[in-house]
């Protein structure tokens, strides 16, 4: 390599250790969760989840970093071969000027063509919908976790709640027994 020759950063030798790995062992960094849609997990049976990028404006990103976002009324719709996130509330940025965004505008989701086609076909089936589960930052980029879901009936919701309560009671009983055993 001659002096003064440009070498792209990708082909330069790495300095130091290995690439950053998340706790899951996947490539990429940790997730900094901004908002979760707990109501969606209660109202829907989750069939399959996907990670999608978001097309955002600058003030939306700044507002997301402040963490005052709501996904409660949000849903995903496929229009013209593109996925769109509707009704996700990202409030206006407090220090924004005339460039501020609309709080409930529709936002484009970035997915692979095969994923969009699969979601489109599945969401056409009766009772299936696509709901956002979480918004988070991964390696500095805003991502949305979306899920293909089927609506639960009222008795399914009660059954899920009952199972959750039973699991908590057994965990508490086991923890109490372990405490008694330690102190005995």
PDB file of N, CA, C and O in Angstrom, residues 75-148:
ATOM      1  N   UNK A  75     -51.423  -0.074  14.714  1.00  0.00           N
ATOM      2  CA  UNK A  75     -51.604  -1.269  13.896  1.00  0.00           C
ATOM      3  C   UNK A  75     -50.787  -1.105  12.623  1.00  0.00           C
ATOM      4  O   UNK A  75     -50.369   0.000  12.272  1.00  0.00           O
ATOM      5  N   UNK A  76     -50.532  -2.228  11.953  1.00  0.00           N
ATOM      6  CA  UNK A  76     -49.744  -2.223  10.716  1.00  0.00           C
ATOM      7  C   UNK A  76     -50.657  -2.620   9.573  1.00  0.00           C
ATOM      8  O   UNK A  76     -51.467  -3.539   9.695  1.00  0.00           O
ATOM      9  N   UNK A  77     -50.520  -1.908   8.463  1.00  0.00           N
ATOM     10  CA  UNK A  77     -51.323  -2.186   7.273  1.00  0.00           C
ATOM     11  C   UNK A  77     -50.390  -2.280   6.079  1.00  0.00           C
ATOM     12  O   UNK A  77     -49.414  -1.535   5.984  1.00  0.00           O
ATOM     13  N   UNK A  78     -50.696  -3.181   5.153  1.00  0.00           N
ATOM     14  CA  UNK A  78     -49.891  -3.336   3.943  1.00  0.00           C
ATOM     15  C   UNK A  78     -50.648  -2.682   2.790  1.00  0.00           C
ATOM     16  O   UNK A  78     -51.757  -3.101   2.444  1.00  0.00           O
ATOM     17  N   UNK A  79     -50.045  -1.618   2.221  1.00  0.00           N
ATOM     18  CA  UNK A  79     -50.639  -0.887   1.109  1.00  0.00           C
ATOM     19  C   UNK A  79     -49.647  -0.837  -0.044  1.00  0.00           C
ATOM     20  O   UNK A  79     -48.537  -0.351   0.118  1.00  0.00           O
ATOM     21  N   UNK A  80     -50.050  -1.334  -1.177  1.00  0.00           N
ATOM     22  CA  UNK A  80     -49.215  -1.245  -2.370  1.00  0.00           C
ATOM     23  C   UNK A  80     -47.857  -1.911  -2.212  1.00  0.00           C
ATOM     24  O   UNK A  80     -46.861  -1.404  -2.715  1.00  0.00           O
ATOM     25  N   UNK A  81     -47.800  -3.021  -1.510  1.00  0.00           N
ATOM     26  CA  UNK A  81     -46.539  -3.733  -1.339  1.00  0.00           C
ATOM     27  C   UNK A  81     -45.605  -3.115  -0.315  1.00  0.00           C
ATOM     28  O   UNK A  81     -44.439  -3.467  -0.250  1.00  0.00           O
ATOM     29  N   UNK A  82     -46.107  -2.169   0.492  1.00  0.00           N
ATOM     30  CA  UNK A  82     -45.300  -1.541   1.539  1.00  0.00           C
ATOM     31  C   UNK A  82     -46.035  -1.653   2.861  1.00  0.00           C
ATOM     32  O   UNK A  82     -47.267  -1.576   2.907  1.00  0.00           O
ATOM     33  N   UNK A  83     -45.278  -1.810   3.945  1.00  0.00           N
ATOM     34  CA  UNK A  83     -45.868  -1.914   5.281  1.00  0.00           C
ATOM     35  C   UNK A  83     -45.862  -0.531   5.931  1.00  0.00           C
ATOM     36  O   UNK A  83     -44.852   0.184   5.887  1.00  0.00           O
ATOM     37  N   UNK A  84     -46.985  -0.158   6.543  1.00  0.00           N
ATOM     38  CA  UNK A  84     -47.131   1.149   7.179  1.00  0.00           C
ATOM     39  C   UNK A  84     -47.607   0.978   8.612  1.00  0.00           C
ATOM     40  O   UNK A  84     -48.521   0.200   8.887  1.00  0.00           O
ATOM     41  N   UNK A  85     -47.007   1.725   9.525  1.00  0.00           N
ATOM     42  CA  UNK A  85     -47.404   1.741  10.926  1.00  0.00           C
ATOM     43  C   UNK A  85     -48.366   2.910  11.137  1.00  0.00           C
ATOM     44  O   UNK A  85     -48.002   4.065  10.913  1.00  0.00           O
ATOM     45  N   UNK A  86     -49.596   2.612  11.551  1.00  0.00           N
ATOM     46  CA  UNK A  86     -50.630   3.622  11.761  1.00  0.00           C
ATOM     47  C   UNK A  86     -50.878   3.815  13.254  1.00  0.00           C
ATOM     48  O   UNK A  86     -50.754   2.879  14.037  1.00  0.00           O
ATOM     49  N   UNK A  87     -51.285   5.027  13.640  1.00  0.00           N
ATOM     50  CA  UNK A  87     -51.746   5.370  14.985  1.00  0.00           C
ATOM     51  C   UNK A  87     -50.722   5.182  16.101  1.00  0.00           C
ATOM     52  O   UNK A  87     -51.099   5.133  17.262  1.00  0.00           O
ATOM     53  N   UNK A  88     -49.454   5.064  15.797  1.00  0.00           N
ATOM     54  CA  UNK A  88     -48.439   5.050  16.850  1.00  0.00           C
ATOM     55  C   UNK A  88     -48.212   6.507  17.244  1.00  0.00           C
ATOM     56  O   UNK A  88     -47.949   7.353  16.393  1.00  0.00           O
ATOM     57  N   UNK A  89     -48.324   6.793  18.531  1.00  0.00           N
ATOM     58  CA  UNK A  89     -48.223   8.175  18.996  1.00  0.00           C
ATOM     59  C   UNK A  89     -46.793   8.493  19.403  1.00  0.00           C
ATOM     60  O   UNK A  89     -46.303   8.002  20.422  1.00  0.00           O
ATOM     61  N   UNK A  90     -46.108   9.297  18.593  1.00  0.00           N
ATOM     62  CA  UNK A  90     -44.789   9.834  18.927  1.00  0.00           C
ATOM     63  C   UNK A  90     -45.000  11.334  19.098  1.00  0.00           C
ATOM     64  O   UNK A  90     -45.231  12.045  18.112  1.00  0.00           O
ATOM     65  N   UNK A  91     -44.970  11.838  20.341  1.00  0.00           N
ATOM     66  CA  UNK A  91     -45.303  13.247  20.568  1.00  0.00           C
ATOM     67  C   UNK A  91     -44.324  14.191  19.885  1.00  0.00           C
ATOM     68  O   UNK A  91     -43.193  13.812  19.576  1.00  0.00           O
ATOM     69  N   UNK A  92     -44.767  15.431  19.664  1.00  0.00           N
ATOM     70  CA  UNK A  92     -43.896  16.425  19.044  1.00  0.00           C
ATOM     71  C   UNK A  92     -42.688  16.672  19.943  1.00  0.00           C
ATOM     72  O   UNK A  92     -42.783  16.625  21.166  1.00  0.00           O
ATOM     73  N   UNK A  93     -41.567  16.955  19.312  1.00  0.00           N
ATOM     74  CA  UNK A  93     -40.328  17.237  20.039  1.00  0.00           C
ATOM     75  C   UNK A  93     -40.437  18.612  20.692  1.00  0.00           C
ATOM     76  O   UNK A  93     -40.793  19.591  20.045  1.00  0.00           O
ATOM     77  N   UNK A  94     -40.142  18.675  21.989  1.00  0.00           N
ATOM     78  CA  UNK A  94     -40.361  19.908  22.750  1.00  0.00           C
ATOM     79  C   UNK A  94     -39.503  21.075  22.257  1.00  0.00           C
ATOM     80  O   UNK A  94     -39.940  22.221  22.279  1.00  0.00           O
ATOM     81  N   UNK A  95     -38.271  20.814  21.802  1.00  0.00           N
ATOM     82  CA  UNK A  95     -37.424  21.894  21.292  1.00  0.00           C
ATOM     83  C   UNK A  95     -37.540  22.062  19.775  1.00  0.00           C
ATOM     84  O   UNK A  95     -36.767  22.804  19.181  1.00  0.00           O
ATOM     85  N   UNK A  96     -38.492  21.362  19.161  1.00  0.00           N
ATOM     86  CA  UNK A  96     -38.660  21.459  17.714  1.00  0.00           C
ATOM     87  C   UNK A  96     -39.284  22.779  17.314  1.00  0.00           C
ATOM     88  O   UNK A  96     -39.927  23.463  18.100  1.00  0.00           O
ATOM     89  N   UNK A  97     -39.098  23.146  16.065  1.00  0.00           N
ATOM     90  CA  UNK A  97     -39.661  24.400  15.554  1.00  0.00           C
ATOM     91  C   UNK A  97     -40.735  24.058  14.538  1.00  0.00           C
ATOM     92  O   UNK A  97     -41.456  23.087  14.690  1.00  0.00           O
ATOM     93  N   UNK A  98     -40.825  24.811  13.480  1.00  0.00           N
ATOM     94  CA  UNK A  98     -41.810  24.563  12.438  1.00  0.00           C
ATOM     95  C   UNK A  98     -41.562  23.232  11.731  1.00  0.00           C
ATOM     96  O   UNK A  98     -42.416  22.739  11.005  1.00  0.00           O
ATOM     97  N   UNK A  99     -40.392  22.621  11.953  1.00  0.00           N
ATOM     98  CA  UNK A  99     -40.074  21.340  11.311  1.00  0.00           C
ATOM     99  C   UNK A  99     -40.629  20.155  12.078  1.00  0.00           C
ATOM    100  O   UNK A  99     -40.375  19.013  11.705  1.00  0.00           O
ATOM    101  N   UNK A 100     -41.372  20.397  13.163  1.00  0.00           N
ATOM    102  CA  UNK A 100     -41.915  19.299  13.968  1.00  0.00           C
ATOM    103  C   UNK A 100     -42.853  18.420  13.149  1.00  0.00           C
ATOM    104  O   UNK A 100     -43.464  18.866  12.179  1.00  0.00           O
ATOM    105  N   UNK A 101     -42.983  17.178  13.566  1.00  0.00           N
ATOM    106  CA  UNK A 101     -43.795  16.189  12.871  1.00  0.00           C
ATOM    107  C   UNK A 101     -45.203  16.117  13.462  1.00  0.00           C
ATOM    108  O   UNK A 101     -45.449  16.602  14.559  1.00  0.00           O
ATOM    109  N   UNK A 102     -46.094  15.489  12.741  1.00  0.00           N
ATOM    110  CA  UNK A 102     -47.438  15.212  13.247  1.00  0.00           C
ATOM    111  C   UNK A 102     -47.345  13.993  14.169  1.00  0.00           C
ATOM    112  O   UNK A 102     -46.685  13.006  13.838  1.00  0.00           O
ATOM    113  N   UNK A 103     -48.012  14.035  15.313  1.00  0.00           N
ATOM    114  CA  UNK A 103     -47.843  13.005  16.335  1.00  0.00           C
ATOM    115  C   UNK A 103     -48.338  11.629  15.897  1.00  0.00           C
ATOM    116  O   UNK A 103     -47.759  10.616  16.276  1.00  0.00           O
ATOM    117  N   UNK A 104     -49.397  11.556  15.110  1.00  0.00           N
ATOM    118  CA  UNK A 104     -49.968  10.259  14.743  1.00  0.00           C
ATOM    119  C   UNK A 104     -49.909   9.977  13.239  1.00  0.00           C
ATOM    120  O   UNK A 104     -50.746   9.251  12.711  1.00  0.00           O
ATOM    121  N   UNK A 105     -48.909  10.501  12.559  1.00  0.00           N
ATOM    122  CA  UNK A 105     -48.818  10.255  11.110  1.00  0.00           C
ATOM    123  C   UNK A 105     -48.463   8.792  10.847  1.00  0.00           C
ATOM    124  O   UNK A 105     -47.930   8.105  11.724  1.00  0.00           O
ATOM    125  N   UNK A 106     -48.742   8.308   9.637  1.00  0.00           N
ATOM    126  CA  UNK A 106     -48.369   6.934   9.324  1.00  0.00           C
ATOM    127  C   UNK A 106     -46.893   6.903   8.946  1.00  0.00           C
ATOM    128  O   UNK A 106     -46.375   7.823   8.304  1.00  0.00           O
ATOM    129  N   UNK A 107     -46.208   5.831   9.387  1.00  0.00           N
ATOM    130  CA  UNK A 107     -44.774   5.716   9.192  1.00  0.00           C
ATOM    131  C   UNK A 107     -44.464   4.429   8.443  1.00  0.00           C
ATOM    132  O   UNK A 107     -45.034   3.379   8.739  1.00  0.00           O
ATOM    133  N   UNK A 108     -43.541   4.520   7.502  1.00  0.00           N
ATOM    134  CA  UNK A 108     -43.187   3.373   6.681  1.00  0.00           C
ATOM    135  C   UNK A 108     -42.299   2.420   7.466  1.00  0.00           C
ATOM    136  O   UNK A 108     -41.384   2.845   8.170  1.00  0.00           O
ATOM    137  N   UNK A 109     -42.571   1.121   7.329  1.00  0.00           N
ATOM    138  CA  UNK A 109     -41.756   0.082   7.943  1.00  0.00           C
ATOM    139  C   UNK A 109     -40.872  -0.550   6.874  1.00  0.00           C
ATOM    140  O   UNK A 109     -41.312  -0.771   5.747  1.00  0.00           O
ATOM    141  N   UNK A 110     -39.641  -0.841   7.242  1.00  0.00           N
ATOM    142  CA  UNK A 110     -38.685  -1.420   6.308  1.00  0.00           C
ATOM    143  C   UNK A 110     -38.564  -2.921   6.571  1.00  0.00           C
ATOM    144  O   UNK A 110     -38.055  -3.332   7.608  1.00  0.00           O
ATOM    145  N   UNK A 111     -39.067  -3.711   5.622  1.00  0.00           N
ATOM    146  CA  UNK A 111     -39.037  -5.166   5.711  1.00  0.00           C
ATOM    147  C   UNK A 111     -38.560  -5.732   4.381  1.00  0.00           C
ATOM    148  O   UNK A 111     -38.620  -5.056   3.349  1.00  0.00           O
ATOM    149  N   UNK A 112     -38.117  -6.981   4.400  1.00  0.00           N
ATOM    150  CA  UNK A 112     -37.755  -7.659   3.155  1.00  0.00           C
ATOM    151  C   UNK A 112     -39.027  -7.987   2.369  1.00  0.00           C
ATOM    152  O   UNK A 112     -40.104  -8.169   2.938  1.00  0.00           O
ATOM    153  N   UNK A 113     -38.903  -8.057   1.061  1.00  0.00           N
ATOM    154  CA  UNK A 113     -40.041  -8.320   0.179  1.00  0.00           C
ATOM    155  C   UNK A 113     -40.753  -9.615   0.571  1.00  0.00           C
ATOM    156  O   UNK A 113     -41.979  -9.687   0.608  1.00  0.00           O
ATOM    157  N   UNK A 114     -40.000 -10.676   0.882  1.00  0.00           N
ATOM    158  CA  UNK A 114     -40.619 -11.960   1.237  1.00  0.00           C
ATOM    159  C   UNK A 114     -41.449 -11.819   2.516  1.00  0.00           C
ATOM    160  O   UNK A 114     -42.528 -12.405   2.636  1.00  0.00           O
ATOM    161  N   UNK A 115     -40.945 -11.037   3.478  1.00  0.00           N
ATOM    162  CA  UNK A 115     -41.666 -10.835   4.729  1.00  0.00           C
ATOM    163  C   UNK A 115     -42.966 -10.070   4.482  1.00  0.00           C
ATOM    164  O   UNK A 115     -44.016 -10.414   5.034  1.00  0.00           O
ATOM    165  N   UNK A 116     -42.905  -9.035   3.648  1.00  0.00           N
ATOM    166  CA  UNK A 116     -44.101  -8.250   3.339  1.00  0.00           C
ATOM    167  C   UNK A 116     -45.141  -9.123   2.644  1.00  0.00           C
ATOM    168  O   UNK A 116     -46.326  -9.089   2.988  1.00  0.00           O
ATOM    169  N   UNK A 117     -44.696  -9.937   1.682  1.00  0.00           N
ATOM    170  CA  UNK A 117     -45.630 -10.814   0.969  1.00  0.00           C
ATOM    171  C   UNK A 117     -46.272 -11.824   1.914  1.00  0.00           C
ATOM    172  O   UNK A 117     -47.480 -12.066   1.863  1.00  0.00           O
ATOM    173  N   UNK A 118     -45.472 -12.402   2.798  1.00  0.00           N
ATOM    174  CA  UNK A 118     -45.983 -13.383   3.756  1.00  0.00           C
ATOM    175  C   UNK A 118     -46.993 -12.737   4.702  1.00  0.00           C
ATOM    176  O   UNK A 118     -48.077 -13.281   4.945  1.00  0.00           O
ATOM    177  N   UNK A 119     -46.654 -11.546   5.213  1.00  0.00           N
ATOM    178  CA  UNK A 119     -47.566 -10.843   6.109  1.00  0.00           C
ATOM    179  C   UNK A 119     -48.852 -10.451   5.396  1.00  0.00           C
ATOM    180  O   UNK A 119     -49.940 -10.517   5.980  1.00  0.00           O
ATOM    181  N   UNK A 120     -48.739 -10.034   4.156  1.00  0.00           N
ATOM    182  CA  UNK A 120     -49.907  -9.624   3.386  1.00  0.00           C
ATOM    183  C   UNK A 120     -50.881 -10.786   3.216  1.00  0.00           C
ATOM    184  O   UNK A 120     -52.090 -10.642   3.432  1.00  0.00           O
ATOM    185  N   UNK A 121     -50.362 -11.955   2.847  1.00  0.00           N
ATOM    186  CA  UNK A 121     -51.215 -13.131   2.646  1.00  0.00           C
ATOM    187  C   UNK A 121     -51.858 -13.561   3.968  1.00  0.00           C
ATOM    188  O   UNK A 121     -53.055 -13.824   4.036  1.00  0.00           O
ATOM    189  N   UNK A 122     -51.062 -13.616   5.030  1.00  0.00           N
ATOM    190  CA  UNK A 122     -51.579 -14.073   6.324  1.00  0.00           C
ATOM    191  C   UNK A 122     -52.590 -13.087   6.911  1.00  0.00           C
ATOM    192  O   UNK A 122     -53.557 -13.502   7.539  1.00  0.00           O
ATOM    193  N   UNK A 123     -52.362 -11.787   6.739  1.00  0.00           N
ATOM    194  CA  UNK A 123     -53.268 -10.803   7.328  1.00  0.00           C
ATOM    195  C   UNK A 123     -54.619 -10.758   6.610  1.00  0.00           C
ATOM    196  O   UNK A 123     -55.586 -10.240   7.158  1.00  0.00           O
ATOM    197  N   UNK A 124     -54.690 -11.296   5.390  1.00  0.00           N
ATOM    198  CA  UNK A 124     -55.950 -11.358   4.660  1.00  0.00           C
ATOM    199  C   UNK A 124     -56.881 -12.413   5.261  1.00  0.00           C
ATOM    200  O   UNK A 124     -58.094 -12.348   5.086  1.00  0.00           O
ATOM    201  N   UNK A 125     -56.307 -13.406   5.978  1.00  0.00           N
ATOM    202  CA  UNK A 125     -57.122 -14.459   6.583  1.00  0.00           C
ATOM    203  C   UNK A 125     -57.997 -13.865   7.680  1.00  0.00           C
ATOM    204  O   UNK A 125     -57.625 -12.899   8.334  1.00  0.00           O
ATOM    205  N   UNK A 126     -59.141 -14.458   7.899  1.00  0.00           N
ATOM    206  CA  UNK A 126     -60.088 -13.972   8.901  1.00  0.00           C
ATOM    207  C   UNK A 126     -59.494 -14.063  10.300  1.00  0.00           C
ATOM    208  O   UNK A 126     -58.937 -15.086  10.685  1.00  0.00           O
ATOM    209  N   UNK A 127     -59.614 -12.971  11.026  1.00  0.00           N
ATOM    210  CA  UNK A 127     -59.165 -12.961  12.419  1.00  0.00           C
ATOM    211  C   UNK A 127     -57.709 -12.632  12.617  1.00  0.00           C
ATOM    212  O   UNK A 127     -57.262 -12.521  13.754  1.00  0.00           O
ATOM    213  N   UNK A 128     -56.928 -12.473  11.556  1.00  0.00           N
ATOM    214  CA  UNK A 128     -55.503 -12.172  11.677  1.00  0.00           C
ATOM    215  C   UNK A 128     -55.252 -10.680  11.464  1.00  0.00           C
ATOM    216  O   UNK A 128     -55.911 -10.050  10.641  1.00  0.00           O
ATOM    217  N   UNK A 129     -54.295 -10.151  12.185  1.00  0.00           N
ATOM    218  CA  UNK A 129     -53.907  -8.753  12.050  1.00  0.00           C
ATOM    219  C   UNK A 129     -52.421  -8.624  12.333  1.00  0.00           C
ATOM    220  O   UNK A 129     -51.782  -9.570  12.798  1.00  0.00           O
ATOM    221  N   UNK A 130     -51.875  -7.457  12.062  1.00  0.00           N
ATOM    222  CA  UNK A 130     -50.464  -7.188  12.336  1.00  0.00           C
ATOM    223  C   UNK A 130     -50.419  -6.043  13.344  1.00  0.00           C
ATOM    224  O   UNK A 130     -50.963  -4.973  13.089  1.00  0.00           O
ATOM    225  N   UNK A 131     -49.791  -6.289  14.498  1.00  0.00           N
ATOM    226  CA  UNK A 131     -49.745  -5.294  15.575  1.00  0.00           C
ATOM    227  C   UNK A 131     -48.294  -4.991  15.953  1.00  0.00           C
ATOM    228  O   UNK A 131     -47.438  -5.873  15.887  1.00  0.00           O
ATOM    229  N   UNK A 132     -48.011  -3.746  16.350  1.00  0.00           N
ATOM    230  CA  UNK A 132     -46.673  -3.430  16.852  1.00  0.00           C
ATOM    231  C   UNK A 132     -46.556  -3.878  18.313  1.00  0.00           C
ATOM    232  O   UNK A 132     -47.472  -3.678  19.103  1.00  0.00           O
ATOM    233  N   UNK A 133     -45.429  -4.505  18.665  1.00  0.00           N
ATOM    234  CA  UNK A 133     -45.206  -4.947  20.033  1.00  0.00           C
ATOM    235  C   UNK A 133     -44.265  -4.023  20.791  1.00  0.00           C
ATOM    236  O   UNK A 133     -44.432  -3.819  21.984  1.00  0.00           O
ATOM    237  N   UNK A 134     -43.257  -3.478  20.085  1.00  0.00           N
ATOM    238  CA  UNK A 134     -42.278  -2.635  20.774  1.00  0.00           C
ATOM    239  C   UNK A 134     -41.579  -1.717  19.783  1.00  0.00           C
ATOM    240  O   UNK A 134     -41.473  -2.018  18.592  1.00  0.00           O
ATOM    241  N   UNK A 135     -41.114  -0.574  20.288  1.00  0.00           N
ATOM    242  CA  UNK A 135     -40.216   0.322  19.566  1.00  0.00           C
ATOM    243  C   UNK A 135     -38.935   0.376  20.370  1.00  0.00           C
ATOM    244  O   UNK A 135     -38.976   0.499  21.595  1.00  0.00           O
ATOM    245  N   UNK A 136     -37.803   0.278  19.699  1.00  0.00           N
ATOM    246  CA  UNK A 136     -36.528   0.280  20.403  1.00  0.00           C
ATOM    247  C   UNK A 136     -35.413   0.763  19.488  1.00  0.00           C
ATOM    248  O   UNK A 136     -35.596   0.878  18.279  1.00  0.00           O
ATOM    249  N   UNK A 137     -34.277   1.075  20.096  1.00  0.00           N
ATOM    250  CA  UNK A 137     -33.081   1.438  19.342  1.00  0.00           C
ATOM    251  C   UNK A 137     -32.118   0.266  19.389  1.00  0.00           C
ATOM    252  O   UNK A 137     -31.881  -0.315  20.446  1.00  0.00           O
ATOM    253  N   UNK A 138     -31.578  -0.090  18.239  1.00  0.00           N
ATOM    254  CA  UNK A 138     -30.592  -1.161  18.136  1.00  0.00           C
ATOM    255  C   UNK A 138     -29.451  -0.625  17.283  1.00  0.00           C
ATOM    256  O   UNK A 138     -29.675  -0.255  16.127  1.00  0.00           O
ATOM    257  N   UNK A 139     -28.285  -0.524  17.870  1.00  0.00           N
ATOM    258  CA  UNK A 139     -27.116   0.062  17.189  1.00  0.00           C
ATOM    259  C   UNK A 139     -27.410   1.468  16.693  1.00  0.00           C
ATOM    260  O   UNK A 139     -27.001   1.862  15.604  1.00  0.00           O
ATOM    261  N   UNK A 140     -28.178   2.237  17.453  1.00  0.00           N
ATOM    262  CA  UNK A 140     -28.476   3.620  17.106  1.00  0.00           C
ATOM    263  C   UNK A 140     -29.577   3.808  16.084  1.00  0.00           C
ATOM    264  O   UNK A 140     -29.884   4.925  15.703  1.00  0.00           O
ATOM    265  N   UNK A 141     -30.185   2.713  15.632  1.00  0.00           N
ATOM    266  CA  UNK A 141     -31.256   2.812  14.631  1.00  0.00           C
ATOM    267  C   UNK A 141     -32.594   2.427  15.264  1.00  0.00           C
ATOM    268  O   UNK A 141     -32.668   1.467  16.022  1.00  0.00           O
ATOM    269  N   UNK A 142     -33.632   3.163  14.907  1.00  0.00           N
ATOM    270  CA  UNK A 142     -34.963   2.892  15.441  1.00  0.00           C
ATOM    271  C   UNK A 142     -35.541   1.659  14.753  1.00  0.00           C
ATOM    272  O   UNK A 142     -35.527   1.550  13.533  1.00  0.00           O
ATOM    273  N   UNK A 143     -36.033   0.731  15.561  1.00  0.00           N
ATOM    274  CA  UNK A 143     -36.617  -0.507  15.051  1.00  0.00           C
ATOM    275  C   UNK A 143     -37.982  -0.708  15.695  1.00  0.00           C
ATOM    276  O   UNK A 143     -38.253  -0.213  16.786  1.00  0.00           O
ATOM    277  N   UNK A 144     -38.827  -1.456  15.017  1.00  0.00           N
ATOM    278  CA  UNK A 144     -40.133  -1.826  15.552  1.00  0.00           C
ATOM    279  C   UNK A 144     -40.245  -3.341  15.520  1.00  0.00           C
ATOM    280  O   UNK A 144     -39.889  -3.977  14.524  1.00  0.00           O
ATOM    281  N   UNK A 145     -40.719  -3.909  16.614  1.00  0.00           N
ATOM    282  CA  UNK A 145     -41.016  -5.336  16.635  1.00  0.00           C
ATOM    283  C   UNK A 145     -42.509  -5.456  16.354  1.00  0.00           C
ATOM    284  O   UNK A 145     -43.338  -4.923  17.098  1.00  0.00           O
ATOM    285  N   UNK A 146     -42.839  -6.105  15.234  1.00  0.00           N
ATOM    286  CA  UNK A 146     -44.237  -6.273  14.861  1.00  0.00           C
ATOM    287  C   UNK A 146     -44.568  -7.754  14.894  1.00  0.00           C
ATOM    288  O   UNK A 146     -43.675  -8.607  14.815  1.00  0.00           O
ATOM    289  N   UNK A 147     -45.863  -8.063  15.022  1.00  0.00           N
ATOM    290  CA  UNK A 147     -46.260  -9.457  15.128  1.00  0.00           C
ATOM    291  C   UNK A 147     -47.508  -9.725  14.310  1.00  0.00           C
ATOM    292  O   UNK A 147     -48.417  -8.901  14.241  1.00  0.00           O
ATOM    293  N   UNK A 148     -47.514 -10.889  13.696  1.00  0.00           N
ATOM    294  CA  UNK A 148     -48.725 -11.409  13.085  1.00  0.00           C
ATOM    295  C   UNK A 148     -49.509 -12.031  14.226  1.00  0.00           C
ATOM    296  O   UNK A 148     -48.976 -12.855  14.970  1.00  0.00           O
TER     297      UNK A 148
END
